[in-house]
Short mmCIF file of C-alpha atoms and ligand atoms in Angstrom, two decimals:
data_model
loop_
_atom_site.label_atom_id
_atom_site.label_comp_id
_atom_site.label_asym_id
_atom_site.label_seq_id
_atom_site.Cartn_x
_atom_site.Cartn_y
_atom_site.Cartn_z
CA UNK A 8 -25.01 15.48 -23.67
CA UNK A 9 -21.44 16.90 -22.99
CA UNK A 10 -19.48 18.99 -25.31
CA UNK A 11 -16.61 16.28 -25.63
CA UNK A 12 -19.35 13.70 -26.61
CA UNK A 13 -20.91 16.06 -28.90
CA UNK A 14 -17.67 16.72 -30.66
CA UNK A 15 -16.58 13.11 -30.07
CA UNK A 16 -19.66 12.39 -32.76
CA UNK A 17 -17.73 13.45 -35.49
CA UNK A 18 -15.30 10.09 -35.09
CA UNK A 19 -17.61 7.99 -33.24
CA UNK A 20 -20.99 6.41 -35.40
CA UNK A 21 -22.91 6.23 -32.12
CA UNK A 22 -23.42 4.16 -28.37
CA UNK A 23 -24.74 0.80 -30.16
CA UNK A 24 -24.39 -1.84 -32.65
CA UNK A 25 -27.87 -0.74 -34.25
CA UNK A 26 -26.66 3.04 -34.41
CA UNK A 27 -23.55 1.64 -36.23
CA UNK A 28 -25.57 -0.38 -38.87
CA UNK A 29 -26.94 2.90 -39.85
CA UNK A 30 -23.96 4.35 -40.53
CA UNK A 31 -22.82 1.04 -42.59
CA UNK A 32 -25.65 1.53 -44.53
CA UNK A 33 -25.41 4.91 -45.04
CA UNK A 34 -21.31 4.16 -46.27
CA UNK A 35 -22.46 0.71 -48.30
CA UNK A 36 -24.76 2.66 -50.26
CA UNK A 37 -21.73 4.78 -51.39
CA UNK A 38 -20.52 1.81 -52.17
CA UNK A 39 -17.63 2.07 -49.36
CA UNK A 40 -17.54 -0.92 -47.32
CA UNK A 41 -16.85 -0.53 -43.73
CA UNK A 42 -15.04 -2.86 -40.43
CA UNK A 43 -16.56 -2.09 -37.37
CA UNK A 44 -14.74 -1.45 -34.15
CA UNK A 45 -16.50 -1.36 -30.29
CA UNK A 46 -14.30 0.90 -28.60
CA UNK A 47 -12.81 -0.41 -26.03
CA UNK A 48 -9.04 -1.77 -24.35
CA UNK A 49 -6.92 -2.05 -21.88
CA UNK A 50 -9.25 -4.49 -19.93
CA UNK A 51 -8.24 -5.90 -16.61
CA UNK A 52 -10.97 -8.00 -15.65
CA UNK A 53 -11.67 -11.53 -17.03
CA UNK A 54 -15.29 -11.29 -17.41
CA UNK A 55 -15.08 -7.82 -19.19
CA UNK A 56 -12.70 -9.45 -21.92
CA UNK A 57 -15.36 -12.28 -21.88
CA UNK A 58 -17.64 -10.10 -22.53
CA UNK A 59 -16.15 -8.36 -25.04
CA UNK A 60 -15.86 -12.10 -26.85
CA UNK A 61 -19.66 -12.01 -26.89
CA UNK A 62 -20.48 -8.38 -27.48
CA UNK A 63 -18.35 -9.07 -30.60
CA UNK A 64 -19.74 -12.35 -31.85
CA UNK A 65 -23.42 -10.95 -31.03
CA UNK A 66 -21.83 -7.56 -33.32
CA UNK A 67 -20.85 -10.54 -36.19
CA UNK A 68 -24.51 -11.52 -35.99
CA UNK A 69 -25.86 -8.63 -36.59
CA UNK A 70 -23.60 -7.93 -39.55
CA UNK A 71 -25.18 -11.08 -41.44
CA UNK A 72 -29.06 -10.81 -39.96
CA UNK A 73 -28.67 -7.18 -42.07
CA UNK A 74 -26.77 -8.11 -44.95
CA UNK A 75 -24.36 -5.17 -44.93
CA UNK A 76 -21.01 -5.13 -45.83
CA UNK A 77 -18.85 -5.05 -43.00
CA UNK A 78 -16.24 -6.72 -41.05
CA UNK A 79 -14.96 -6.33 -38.20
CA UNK A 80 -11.51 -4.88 -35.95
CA UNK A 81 -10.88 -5.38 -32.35
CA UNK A 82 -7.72 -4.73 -29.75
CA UNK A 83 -6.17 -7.73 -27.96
CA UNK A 84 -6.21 -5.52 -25.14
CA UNK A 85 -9.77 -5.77 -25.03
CA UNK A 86 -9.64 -9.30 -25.12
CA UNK A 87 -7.74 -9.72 -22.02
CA UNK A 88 -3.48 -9.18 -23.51
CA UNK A 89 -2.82 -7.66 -20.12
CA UNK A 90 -4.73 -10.95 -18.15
CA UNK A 91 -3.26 -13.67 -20.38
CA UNK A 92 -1.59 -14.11 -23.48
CA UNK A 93 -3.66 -18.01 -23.94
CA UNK A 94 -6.72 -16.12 -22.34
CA UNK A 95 -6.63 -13.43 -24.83
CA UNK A 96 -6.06 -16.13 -27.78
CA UNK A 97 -8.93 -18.19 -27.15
CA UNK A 98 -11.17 -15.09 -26.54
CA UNK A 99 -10.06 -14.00 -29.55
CA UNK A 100 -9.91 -17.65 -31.71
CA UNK A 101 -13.91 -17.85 -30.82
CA UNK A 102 -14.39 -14.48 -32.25
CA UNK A 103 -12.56 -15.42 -35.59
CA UNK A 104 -13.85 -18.79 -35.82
CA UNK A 105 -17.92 -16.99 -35.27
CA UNK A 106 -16.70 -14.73 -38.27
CA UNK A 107 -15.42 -17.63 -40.07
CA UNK A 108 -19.00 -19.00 -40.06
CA UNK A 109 -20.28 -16.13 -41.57
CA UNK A 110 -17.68 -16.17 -44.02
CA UNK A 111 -16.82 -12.69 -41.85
CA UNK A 112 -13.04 -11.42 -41.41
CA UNK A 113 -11.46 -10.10 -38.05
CA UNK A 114 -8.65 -7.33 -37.94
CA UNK A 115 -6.44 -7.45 -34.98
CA UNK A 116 -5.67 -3.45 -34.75
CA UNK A 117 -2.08 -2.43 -33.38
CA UNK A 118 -1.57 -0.92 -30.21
CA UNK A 119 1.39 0.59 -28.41
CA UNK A 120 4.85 -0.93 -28.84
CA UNK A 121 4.78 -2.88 -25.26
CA UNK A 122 2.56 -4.99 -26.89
CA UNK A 123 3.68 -5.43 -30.74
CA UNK A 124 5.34 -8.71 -30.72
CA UNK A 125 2.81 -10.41 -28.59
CA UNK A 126 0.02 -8.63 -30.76
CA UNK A 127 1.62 -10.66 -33.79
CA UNK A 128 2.17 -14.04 -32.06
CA UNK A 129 -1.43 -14.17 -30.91
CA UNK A 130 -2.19 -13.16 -34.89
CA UNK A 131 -0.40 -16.26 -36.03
CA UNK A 132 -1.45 -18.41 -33.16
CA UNK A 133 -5.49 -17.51 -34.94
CA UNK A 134 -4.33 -17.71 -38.22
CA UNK A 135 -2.93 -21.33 -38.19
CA UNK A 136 -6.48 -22.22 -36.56
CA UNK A 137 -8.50 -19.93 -38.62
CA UNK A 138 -7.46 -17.96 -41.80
CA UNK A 139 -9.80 -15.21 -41.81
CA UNK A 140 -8.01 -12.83 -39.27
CA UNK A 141 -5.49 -10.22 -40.25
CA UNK A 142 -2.70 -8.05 -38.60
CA UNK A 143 -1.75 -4.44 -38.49
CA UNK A 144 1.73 -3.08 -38.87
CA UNK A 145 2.43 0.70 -38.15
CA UNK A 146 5.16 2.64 -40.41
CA UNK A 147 6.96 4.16 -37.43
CA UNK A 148 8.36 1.50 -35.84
CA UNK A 149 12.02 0.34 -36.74
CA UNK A 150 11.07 -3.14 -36.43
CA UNK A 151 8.03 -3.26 -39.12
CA UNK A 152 10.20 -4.02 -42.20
CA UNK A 153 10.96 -7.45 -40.79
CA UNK A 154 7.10 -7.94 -39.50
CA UNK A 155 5.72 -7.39 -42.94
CA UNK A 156 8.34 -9.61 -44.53
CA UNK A 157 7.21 -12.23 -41.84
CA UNK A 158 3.35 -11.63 -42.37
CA UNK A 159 3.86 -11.69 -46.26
CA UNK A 160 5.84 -15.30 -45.81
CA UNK A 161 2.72 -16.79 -43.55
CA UNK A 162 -0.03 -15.20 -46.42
CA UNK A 163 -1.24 -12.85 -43.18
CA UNK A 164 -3.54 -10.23 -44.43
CA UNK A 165 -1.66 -6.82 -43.11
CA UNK A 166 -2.91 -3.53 -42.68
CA UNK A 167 -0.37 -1.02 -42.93
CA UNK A 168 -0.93 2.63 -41.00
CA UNK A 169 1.48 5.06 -39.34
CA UNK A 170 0.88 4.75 -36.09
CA UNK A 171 -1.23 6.64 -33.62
CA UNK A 172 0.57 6.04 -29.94
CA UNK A 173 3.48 7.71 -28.65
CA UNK A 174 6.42 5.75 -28.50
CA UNK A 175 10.24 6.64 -27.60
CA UNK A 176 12.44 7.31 -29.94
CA UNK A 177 15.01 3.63 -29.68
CA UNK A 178 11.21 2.10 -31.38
CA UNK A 179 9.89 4.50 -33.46
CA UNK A 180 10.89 7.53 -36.43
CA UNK A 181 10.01 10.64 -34.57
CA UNK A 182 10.55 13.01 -37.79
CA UNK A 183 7.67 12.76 -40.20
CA UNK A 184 9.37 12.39 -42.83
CA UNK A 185 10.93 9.15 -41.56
CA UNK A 186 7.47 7.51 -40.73
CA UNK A 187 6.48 8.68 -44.92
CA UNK A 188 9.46 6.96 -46.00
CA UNK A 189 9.10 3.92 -44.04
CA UNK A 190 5.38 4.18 -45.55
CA UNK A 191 6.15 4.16 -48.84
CA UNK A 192 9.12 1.10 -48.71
CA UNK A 193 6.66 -1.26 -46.70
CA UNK A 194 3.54 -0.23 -49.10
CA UNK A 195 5.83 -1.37 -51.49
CA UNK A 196 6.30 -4.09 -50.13
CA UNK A 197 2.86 -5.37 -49.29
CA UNK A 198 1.47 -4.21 -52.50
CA UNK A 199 3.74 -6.69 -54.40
CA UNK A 200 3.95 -9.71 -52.14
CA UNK A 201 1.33 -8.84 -49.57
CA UNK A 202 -1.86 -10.73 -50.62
CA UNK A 203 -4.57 -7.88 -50.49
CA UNK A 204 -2.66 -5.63 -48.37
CA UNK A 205 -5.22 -2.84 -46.62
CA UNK A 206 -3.21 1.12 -47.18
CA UNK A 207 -4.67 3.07 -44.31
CA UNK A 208 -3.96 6.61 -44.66
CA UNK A 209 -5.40 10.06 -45.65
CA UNK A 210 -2.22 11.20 -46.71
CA UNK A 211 -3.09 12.93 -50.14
CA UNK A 212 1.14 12.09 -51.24
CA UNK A 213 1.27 8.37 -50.03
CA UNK A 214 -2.42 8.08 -51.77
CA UNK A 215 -0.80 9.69 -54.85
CA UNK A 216 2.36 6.92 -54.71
CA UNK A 217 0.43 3.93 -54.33
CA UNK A 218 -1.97 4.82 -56.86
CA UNK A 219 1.43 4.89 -59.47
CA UNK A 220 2.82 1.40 -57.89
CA UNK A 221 -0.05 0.05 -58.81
CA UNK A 222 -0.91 1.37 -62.71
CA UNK A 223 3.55 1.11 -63.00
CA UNK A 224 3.52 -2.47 -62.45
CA UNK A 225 0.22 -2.97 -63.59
CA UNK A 226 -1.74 -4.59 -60.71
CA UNK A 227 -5.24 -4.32 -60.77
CA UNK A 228 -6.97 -1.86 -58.69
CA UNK A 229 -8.74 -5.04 -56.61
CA UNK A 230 -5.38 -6.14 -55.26
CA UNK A 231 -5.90 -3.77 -52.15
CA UNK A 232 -7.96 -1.75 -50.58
CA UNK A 233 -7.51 1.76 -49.48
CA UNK A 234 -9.13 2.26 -45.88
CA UNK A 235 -9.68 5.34 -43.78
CA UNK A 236 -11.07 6.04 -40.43
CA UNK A 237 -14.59 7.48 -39.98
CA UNK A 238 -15.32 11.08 -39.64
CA UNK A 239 -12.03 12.28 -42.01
CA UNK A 240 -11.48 13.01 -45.31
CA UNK A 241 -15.05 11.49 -46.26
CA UNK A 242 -14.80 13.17 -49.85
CA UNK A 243 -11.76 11.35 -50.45
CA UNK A 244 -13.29 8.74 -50.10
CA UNK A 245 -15.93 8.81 -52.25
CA UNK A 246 -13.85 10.12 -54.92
CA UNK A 247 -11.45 6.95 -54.88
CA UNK A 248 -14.65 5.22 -54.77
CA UNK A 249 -15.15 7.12 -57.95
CA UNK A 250 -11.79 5.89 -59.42
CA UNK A 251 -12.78 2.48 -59.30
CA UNK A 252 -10.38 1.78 -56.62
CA UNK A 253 -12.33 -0.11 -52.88
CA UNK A 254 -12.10 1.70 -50.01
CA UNK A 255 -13.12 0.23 -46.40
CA UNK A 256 -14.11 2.76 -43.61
CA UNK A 257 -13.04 2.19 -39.77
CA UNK A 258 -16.03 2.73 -37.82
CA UNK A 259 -15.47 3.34 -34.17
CA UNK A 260 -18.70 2.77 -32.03
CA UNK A 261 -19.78 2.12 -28.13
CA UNK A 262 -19.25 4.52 -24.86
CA UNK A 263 -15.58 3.92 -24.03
CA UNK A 264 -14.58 6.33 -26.44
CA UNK A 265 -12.23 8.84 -24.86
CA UNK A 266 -9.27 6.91 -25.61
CA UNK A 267 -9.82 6.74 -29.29
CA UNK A 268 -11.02 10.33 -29.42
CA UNK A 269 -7.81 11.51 -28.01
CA UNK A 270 -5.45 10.11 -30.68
CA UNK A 271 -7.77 11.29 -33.04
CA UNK A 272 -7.31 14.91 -31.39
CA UNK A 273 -3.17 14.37 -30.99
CA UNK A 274 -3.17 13.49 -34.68
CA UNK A 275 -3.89 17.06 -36.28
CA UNK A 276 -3.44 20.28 -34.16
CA UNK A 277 -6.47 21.78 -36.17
CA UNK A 278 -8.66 19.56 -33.80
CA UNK A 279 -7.15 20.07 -30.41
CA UNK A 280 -7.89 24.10 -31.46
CA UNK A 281 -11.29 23.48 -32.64
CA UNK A 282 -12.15 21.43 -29.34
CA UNK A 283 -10.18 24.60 -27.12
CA UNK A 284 -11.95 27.21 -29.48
CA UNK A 285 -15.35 25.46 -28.49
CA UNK A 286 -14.58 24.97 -24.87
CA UNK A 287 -14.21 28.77 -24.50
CA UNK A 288 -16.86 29.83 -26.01
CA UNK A 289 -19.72 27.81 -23.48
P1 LIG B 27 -1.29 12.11 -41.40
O1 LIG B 27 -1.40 12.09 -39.91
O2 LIG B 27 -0.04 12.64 -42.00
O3 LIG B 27 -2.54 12.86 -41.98
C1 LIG B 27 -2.73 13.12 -43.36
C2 LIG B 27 -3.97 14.00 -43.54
O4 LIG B 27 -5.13 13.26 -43.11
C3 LIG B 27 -3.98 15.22 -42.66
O5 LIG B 27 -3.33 16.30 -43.27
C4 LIG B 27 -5.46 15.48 -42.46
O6 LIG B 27 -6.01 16.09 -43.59
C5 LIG B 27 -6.03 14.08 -42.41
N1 LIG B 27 -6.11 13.60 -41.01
C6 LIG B 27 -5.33 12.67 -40.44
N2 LIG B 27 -5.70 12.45 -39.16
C7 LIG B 27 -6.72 13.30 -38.92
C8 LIG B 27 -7.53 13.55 -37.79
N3 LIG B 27 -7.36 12.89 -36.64
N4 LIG B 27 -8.51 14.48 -37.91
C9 LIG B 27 -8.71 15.15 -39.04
N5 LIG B 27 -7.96 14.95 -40.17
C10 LIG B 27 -6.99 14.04 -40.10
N6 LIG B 27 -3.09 3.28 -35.78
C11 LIG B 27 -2.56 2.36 -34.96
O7 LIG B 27 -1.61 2.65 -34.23
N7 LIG B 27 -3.07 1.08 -34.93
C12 LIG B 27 -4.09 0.71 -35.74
O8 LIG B 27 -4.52 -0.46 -35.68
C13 LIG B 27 -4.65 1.67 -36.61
N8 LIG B 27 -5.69 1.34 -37.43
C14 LIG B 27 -6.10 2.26 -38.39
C15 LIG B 27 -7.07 1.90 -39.32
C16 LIG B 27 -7.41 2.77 -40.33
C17 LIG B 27 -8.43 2.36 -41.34
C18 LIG B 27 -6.78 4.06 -40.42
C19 LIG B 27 -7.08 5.01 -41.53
C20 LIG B 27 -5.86 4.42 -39.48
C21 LIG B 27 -5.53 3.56 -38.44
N9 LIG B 27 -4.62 3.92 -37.47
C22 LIG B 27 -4.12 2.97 -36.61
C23 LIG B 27 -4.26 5.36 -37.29
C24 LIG B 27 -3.00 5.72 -38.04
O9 LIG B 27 -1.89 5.10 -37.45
C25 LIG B 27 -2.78 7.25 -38.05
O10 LIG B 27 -2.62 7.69 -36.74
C26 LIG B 27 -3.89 8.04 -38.71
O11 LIG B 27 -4.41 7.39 -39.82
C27 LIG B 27 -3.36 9.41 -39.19
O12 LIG B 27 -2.32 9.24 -40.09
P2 LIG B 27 -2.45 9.46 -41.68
O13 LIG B 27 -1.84 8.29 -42.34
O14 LIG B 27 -3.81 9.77 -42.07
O15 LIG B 27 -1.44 10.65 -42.00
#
């Protein structure tokens, strides 16, 4: 095994479905539940984003033969976005509609900018077929206010994150503090009006913030669920676990996981050095 897949382990639950189950189960008995991603986008080939379709129903499947608790995300790009916008909608409508009769639920993630808009018609195209499918906004771009104000007004299910691609700067905030702030108004916003909004962040402060939204204007702690990816800030976790509040864990698994690993790596300097450290020292 390389040293990049070794090191890759620490974000990635394993090469197959049945590797990721384990890790469900080992997350579910912490009482964390968990959606389940196979890595994977920017397919050009119709029969890969056909397969893709399957690889995910056979994935929902699996889910209910084990009884764990998991759903499941996927990238449009995965399911053929860059072949065919109806393509990628009714590769992605039979995935929803298999989860549907599991009484399973599908997150479209975000990607890059290039792609928002469509990302979010496809979502609604799903939704007004099938209900159990949900949307992603990310905190640094200048358009999100108006997408969660639209998702809120169609009852869409919205994940909110900051973003993980790089985008220019007409977009997206570049400064930090920007992307918090933009955080903090949209949580706001999805946490009142959002029907069970998802906050995905390890971000100790913006974990702080919503935790005061929500005893301020007394919501209950089942309103929304924190969620965090796999592989980072695992005690946190637990701990909110501890607090009563549900968490969901995003766990990555399958062999096309360079991609995913990078923006891991580009998100925190401490793990481009400890990948450079170890590279040296072979
Ligand atoms: P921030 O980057 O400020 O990090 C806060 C703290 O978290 C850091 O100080 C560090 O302790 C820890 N941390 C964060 N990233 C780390 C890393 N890579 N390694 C080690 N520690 C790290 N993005 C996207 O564009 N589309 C999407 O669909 C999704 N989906 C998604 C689902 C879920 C459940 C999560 C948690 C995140 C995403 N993201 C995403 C990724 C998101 O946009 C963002 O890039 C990361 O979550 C990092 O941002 P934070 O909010 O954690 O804050």
């Amino acid at each position: 095994m390389g040293l990049l897949t070794l090191m890759a382990r620490r974000f990635v639950a394993g090469k197959t479905a049945e590797a990721a189950v384990c890790a469900v189960k080992k997350l579910n008995a912490q009482n964390i539940s968990v959606t389940l991603d196979i890595l994977g986008e920017d397919v050009a080939d119709r029969a890969e984003a056909l397969k893709a379709a399957d690889d995910y129903i056979v994935l929902l499947d699996l889910i209910a033969a084990e009884g764990v608790d998991a759903s499941v995300s996927l990238k449009l790009t995965m399911m053929g976005l860059e072949i065919d916008d109806t393509f990628c909608y009714e590769n992605v409508l039979r995935v929803v509609k298999a989860a549907a009769r599991h009484g399973n639920f599908v997150r479209v993630d975000m990607e890059g900018s290039a792609v928002t808009g469509r990302t979010l018609d496809v979502v609604r195209k799903v939704f007004a077929q099938s209900p159990n499918v949900g949307a992603v906004i990310q905190s640094y771009l200048r358009r999100s206010e108006a997408d969660v104000e639209a998702l809120s007004e169609a009852g869409i299910k919205t994940r909110l994150c900051k973003g993980a691609y790089r985008e220019p700067e007409a977009v997206a905030f570049q400064d930090k503090r920007d992307v918090n702030s933009s955080f903090s108004k949209l949580m706001q916003m999805l946490l009142k009006d959002g029907g069970d909004p998802a906050i995905a962040t390890h971000d100790p402060a913006l974990i702080a913030e919503c935790k005061q939204i929500v005893s301020r204007n007394g919501l209950g702690k089942d309103r929304f669920e924190f969620q965090m990816l796999y592989g980072i800030r695992s005690a946190l976790q637990r701990q909110l676990v501890a607090e009563g509040y549900r968490v969901r864990c995003y766990v990555p698994f399958g062999t096309h996981w360079l991609p995913y690993f990078l923006r891991r790596l580009r998100e925190r300097r401490a793990n481009v050095f400890f990948v450079l450290k170890n590279l040296f020292r072979r």
